CSV table of C-alpha atoms in Angstrom, one decimal:
chain,number,residue,atom,x,y,z
A,1,ARG,CA,18.5,-25.2,-44.3
A,2,LEU,CA,17.5,-28.4,-42.5
A,3,LEU,CA,20.7,-28.4,-40.5
A,4,ARG,CA,20.2,-24.8,-39.5
A,5,HIS,CA,16.7,-25.6,-38.4
A,6,LEU,CA,17.8,-28.6,-36.4
A,7,HIS,CA,20.6,-26.7,-34.8
A,8,PHE,CA,18.2,-23.8,-33.8
A,9,ARG,CA,15.7,-26.2,-32.4
A,10,ARG,CA,18.4,-28.0,-30.3
A,11,GLU,CA,19.5,-24.6,-28.9
A,12,LEU,CA,15.9,-23.8,-28.0
A,13,ASP,CA,15.6,-27.2,-26.3
A,14,ARG,CA,18.7,-26.4,-24.2
A,15,SER,CA,17.3,-23.0,-23.3
A,16,LEU,CA,13.9,-24.4,-22.3
A,17,ALA,CA,15.7,-27.1,-20.2
A,18,ARG,CA,17.7,-24.4,-18.4
A,19,ILE,CA,14.5,-22.4,-17.7
A,20,ARG,CA,12.8,-25.6,-16.5
A,21,SER,CA,15.7,-26.2,-14.1
A,22,GLY,CA,15.6,-22.6,-12.9
A,23,LEU,CA,11.9,-22.8,-12.2
A,24,ALA,CA,12.2,-26.1,-10.3
A,25,GLY,CA,10.5,-28.1,-13.0
A,26,SER,CA,7.3,-26.1,-13.3
A,27,LEU,CA,7.7,-25.6,-17.1
A,28,ALA,CA,6.7,-28.2,-19.6
A,29,ALA,CA,7.6,-28.1,-23.3
A,30,SER,CA,6.5,-30.8,-25.7
A,31,TRP,CA,7.3,-30.9,-29.4
A,32,LEU,CA,4.3,-31.6,-31.6
A,33,PRO,CA,4.4,-33.3,-35.0
A,34,THR,CA,4.0,-30.9,-38.0
A,35,GLY,CA,4.6,-33.2,-40.9
A,36,ARG,CA,7.1,-30.6,-42.4
A,37,PRO,CA,10.8,-31.0,-41.9
A,38,LEU,CA,11.6,-27.2,-41.7
A,39,VAL,CA,8.7,-26.4,-39.3
A,40,SER,CA,8.6,-27.5,-35.6
A,41,CYS,CA,6.0,-26.6,-33.0
A,42,ALA,CA,6.3,-26.9,-29.2
A,43,GLN,CA,3.5,-26.4,-26.7
A,44,ILE,CA,4.8,-24.6,-23.6
A,45,GLU,CA,2.9,-24.7,-20.3
A,46,THR,CA,3.8,-23.7,-16.8
A,47,THR,CA,2.4,-23.7,-13.3
A,48,VAL,CA,4.4,-20.6,-12.3
A,49,SER,CA,1.9,-18.3,-14.0
A,50,PRO,CA,-1.1,-19.0,-16.2
A,51,LEU,CA,0.9,-19.4,-19.4
A,52,ARG,CA,0.1,-21.8,-22.1
A,53,THR,CA,1.5,-20.9,-25.5
A,54,LEU,CA,2.9,-22.3,-28.7
A,55,LEU,CA,6.4,-21.9,-30.0
A,56,MET,CA,6.7,-22.2,-33.8
A,57,VAL,CA,10.1,-22.7,-35.4
A,58,HIS,CA,10.4,-21.9,-39.1
A,59,ASP,CA,13.8,-22.6,-40.6
A,60,ASP,CA,16.1,-20.8,-38.1
A,61,HIS,CA,13.8,-18.4,-36.4
A,62,ALA,CA,10.8,-18.8,-34.1
A,63,THR,CA,7.6,-17.1,-33.0
A,64,LEU,CA,6.1,-17.3,-29.5
A,65,GLY,CA,2.4,-16.9,-28.9
A,66,THR,CA,-0.7,-16.6,-30.9
A,67,LEU,CA,-1.0,-14.8,-34.3
A,68,ALA,CA,-2.1,-11.7,-32.6
A,69,THR,CA,1.0,-11.6,-30.3
A,70,ASN,CA,3.6,-13.2,-32.5
A,71,THR,CA,7.1,-12.2,-31.8
A,72,ASP,CA,9.9,-13.1,-34.2
A,73,ILE,CA,12.8,-14.8,-32.3
A,74,SER,CA,16.2,-15.3,-33.9
A,75,SER,CA,18.1,-16.7,-31.0
A,76,ALA,CA,17.6,-19.0,-28.1
A,77,ARG,CA,18.6,-16.2,-25.7
A,78,GLU,CA,15.8,-14.0,-27.0
A,79,LEU,CA,13.3,-16.8,-26.4
A,80,CYS,CA,14.5,-17.1,-22.8
A,81,GLU,CA,14.2,-13.4,-22.2
A,82,LEU,CA,10.8,-13.1,-23.7
A,83,LEU,CA,9.4,-16.3,-22.0
A,84,LEU,CA,10.7,-15.2,-18.6
A,85,TYR,CA,9.3,-11.7,-19.1
A,86,ARG,CA,5.9,-13.2,-19.9
A,87,LEU,CA,6.0,-15.5,-16.9
A,88,SER,CA,7.0,-12.6,-14.6
A,89,ALA,CA,4.1,-10.5,-15.9
A,90,GLY,CA,1.8,-13.5,-15.3
A,91,ILE,CA,3.0,-13.9,-11.7
A,92,VAL,CA,2.5,-10.2,-10.9
A,93,GLN,CA,-1.1,-10.4,-12.4
A,94,GLN,CA,-1.8,-13.6,-10.3
A,95,MET,CA,-0.6,-11.8,-7.1
A,96,LYS,CA,-2.9,-8.8,-7.9
A,97,GLU,CA,-5.8,-11.1,-8.2
A,98,ALA,CA,-4.8,-12.9,-5.0
A,99,ALA,CA,-4.7,-9.6,-3.1
A,100,ARG,CA,-8.1,-8.6,-4.4
A,101,ALA,CA,-9.5,-12.1,-3.4
A,102,VAL,CA,-8.3,-11.6,0.2
A,103,ASP,CA,-9.7,-8.2,0.6
A,104,SER,CA,-11.7,-6.4,-2.1
A,105,ARG,CA,-10.9,-3.0,-0.4
A,106,LEU,CA,-7.2,-3.4,-1.3
A,107,LEU,CA,-6.2,-1.5,-4.4
A,108,PRO,CA,-3.2,-3.3,-5.9
A,109,LEU,CA,-1.4,-1.4,-8.7
A,110,ILE,CA,0.7,-3.0,-11.4
A,111,SER,CA,3.6,-1.2,-12.9
A,112,MET,CA,5.7,-3.2,-15.3
A,113,LEU,CA,6.9,-6.3,-13.3
A,114,SER,CA,6.0,-4.9,-9.9
A,115,LEU,CA,2.9,-4.7,-7.7
A,116,SER,CA,2.2,-2.1,-5.1
A,117,ILE,CA,-0.5,-2.7,-2.4
A,118,PRO,CA,-1.0,0.4,-0.3
A,119,HIS,CA,-2.2,-0.1,3.3
A,120,ALA,CA,-1.7,-3.9,2.9
A,121,LEU,CA,-0.2,-4.2,6.4
A,122,GLY,CA,-2.0,-1.3,8.1
A,123,ASN,CA,-2.6,2.3,7.4
A,124,ASP,CA,1.0,3.3,7.1
A,125,ARG,CA,2.6,0.2,5.6
A,126,ALA,CA,2.4,-0.9,2.0
A,127,LEU,CA,3.8,-4.0,0.2
A,128,GLU,CA,5.9,-3.7,-2.9
A,129,LEU,CA,6.3,-6.9,-4.8
A,130,SER,CA,8.3,-7.7,-7.9
A,131,ALA,CA,8.9,-10.7,-10.2
A,132,LYS,CA,12.0,-10.3,-12.2
A,133,PRO,CA,13.7,-12.6,-14.7
A,134,GLU,CA,17.2,-13.6,-13.5
A,135,ALA,CA,19.5,-16.2,-14.8
A,136,PHE,CA,17.0,-18.6,-16.3
A,137,SER,CA,14.6,-18.2,-13.4
A,138,ILE,CA,12.3,-15.6,-11.8
A,139,VAL,CA,13.1,-13.9,-8.5
A,140,VAL,CA,10.1,-12.7,-6.5
A,141,THR,CA,10.8,-10.1,-3.8
A,142,CYS,CA,8.5,-8.5,-1.3
A,143,MET,CA,9.3,-5.2,0.6
A,144,VAL,CA,7.5,-3.3,3.3
A,145,VAL,CA,7.3,0.5,2.7
A,146,ASP,CA,6.4,3.3,5.1
A,147,THR,CA,3.7,5.2,3.2
A,148,ARG,CA,3.7,8.2,5.5
A,149,SER,CA,7.4,9.2,5.1
A,150,ARG,CA,7.6,7.8,1.5
A,151,LYS,CA,10.9,6.2,2.5
A,152,PRO,CA,12.3,3.4,0.5
A,153,ALA,CA,11.7,-0.1,1.7
A,154,LEU,CA,12.0,-0.6,5.5
A,155,SER,CA,12.4,-4.3,5.3
A,156,ARG,CA,12.0,-7.3,3.0
A,157,VAL,CA,9.9,-10.3,3.6
A,158,ARG,CA,11.4,-13.8,3.8
A,159,TRP,CA,9.4,-14.9,0.8
A,160,SER,CA,10.5,-18.5,1.0
A,161,GLU,CA,9.2,-18.9,4.5
A,162,LEU,CA,5.6,-18.1,3.6
A,163,GLY,CA,3.1,-20.9,3.2
A,164,GLY,CA,1.9,-21.8,-0.3
A,165,VAL,CA,3.3,-23.3,-3.4
A,166,THR,CA,2.7,-20.4,-5.9
A,167,ASP,CA,3.6,-16.8,-5.3
A,168,ALA,CA,-0.1,-15.9,-5.3
A,169,GLU,CA,-0.7,-18.4,-2.5
A,170,LYS,CA,2.3,-16.9,-0.6
A,171,LEU,CA,0.9,-13.4,-0.9
A,172,LYS,CA,-2.5,-14.6,0.3
A,173,SER,CA,-0.8,-16.3,3.3
A,174,LEU,CA,1.0,-13.0,4.1
A,175,LEU,CA,-2.2,-10.8,3.8
A,176,LEU,CA,-4.2,-13.2,6.0
A,177,MET,CA,-1.5,-13.5,8.7
A,178,PRO,CA,-2.2,-11.5,11.9
A,179,ARG,CA,-0.1,-8.3,11.8
A,180,ASP,CA,1.8,-9.2,15.0
A,181,GLN,CA,3.0,-12.5,13.3
A,182,VAL,CA,4.3,-10.6,10.2
A,183,ALA,CA,7.3,-9.2,12.2
A,184,HIS,CA,9.1,-12.6,12.3
A,185,LEU,CA,9.2,-12.6,8.5
A,186,LEU,CA,10.8,-9.2,8.2
A,187,LEU,CA,14.5,-8.6,7.5
A,188,PRO,CA,16.2,-5.2,7.2
A,189,ALA,CA,16.1,-3.9,3.6
């Protein structure tokens, strides 16, 4: 049992290291002493989204989160998927709050891992943002949509060229930018 526990914990360590690498070092995981050989506990924190949670390993399975949100994890792959999903959801929530902070008249709508901000770039142009887990990282995309014709995305925003460290700061930067300067950030969809 102890070998299974140590093997599972080592696999979790490797997975967390891959996520840390994929998120450019913005994830921290530190193992805390438990005093029990078959129980391990890691505190996980990130600056990507407001996530601070505990990972408990019992024998060869783990739970992520508080008692109210415990999720039984039986593989390191499941942990990665769940952790990246929670981080993505946190990023989308942060972007919603950032949009509301810029202009309280904006009505950002969250749907799963995406955010829609009608009229964000004028009466007929909306922003569609998404934060999706992908290969041990999270990819944030931002598209401009014509709300009159209900056409799919007209263009995508060069997200990496926006000012700000976090995705919420990048969104604030975009929303505060004069409309005529937004054009240089757009690429065909």
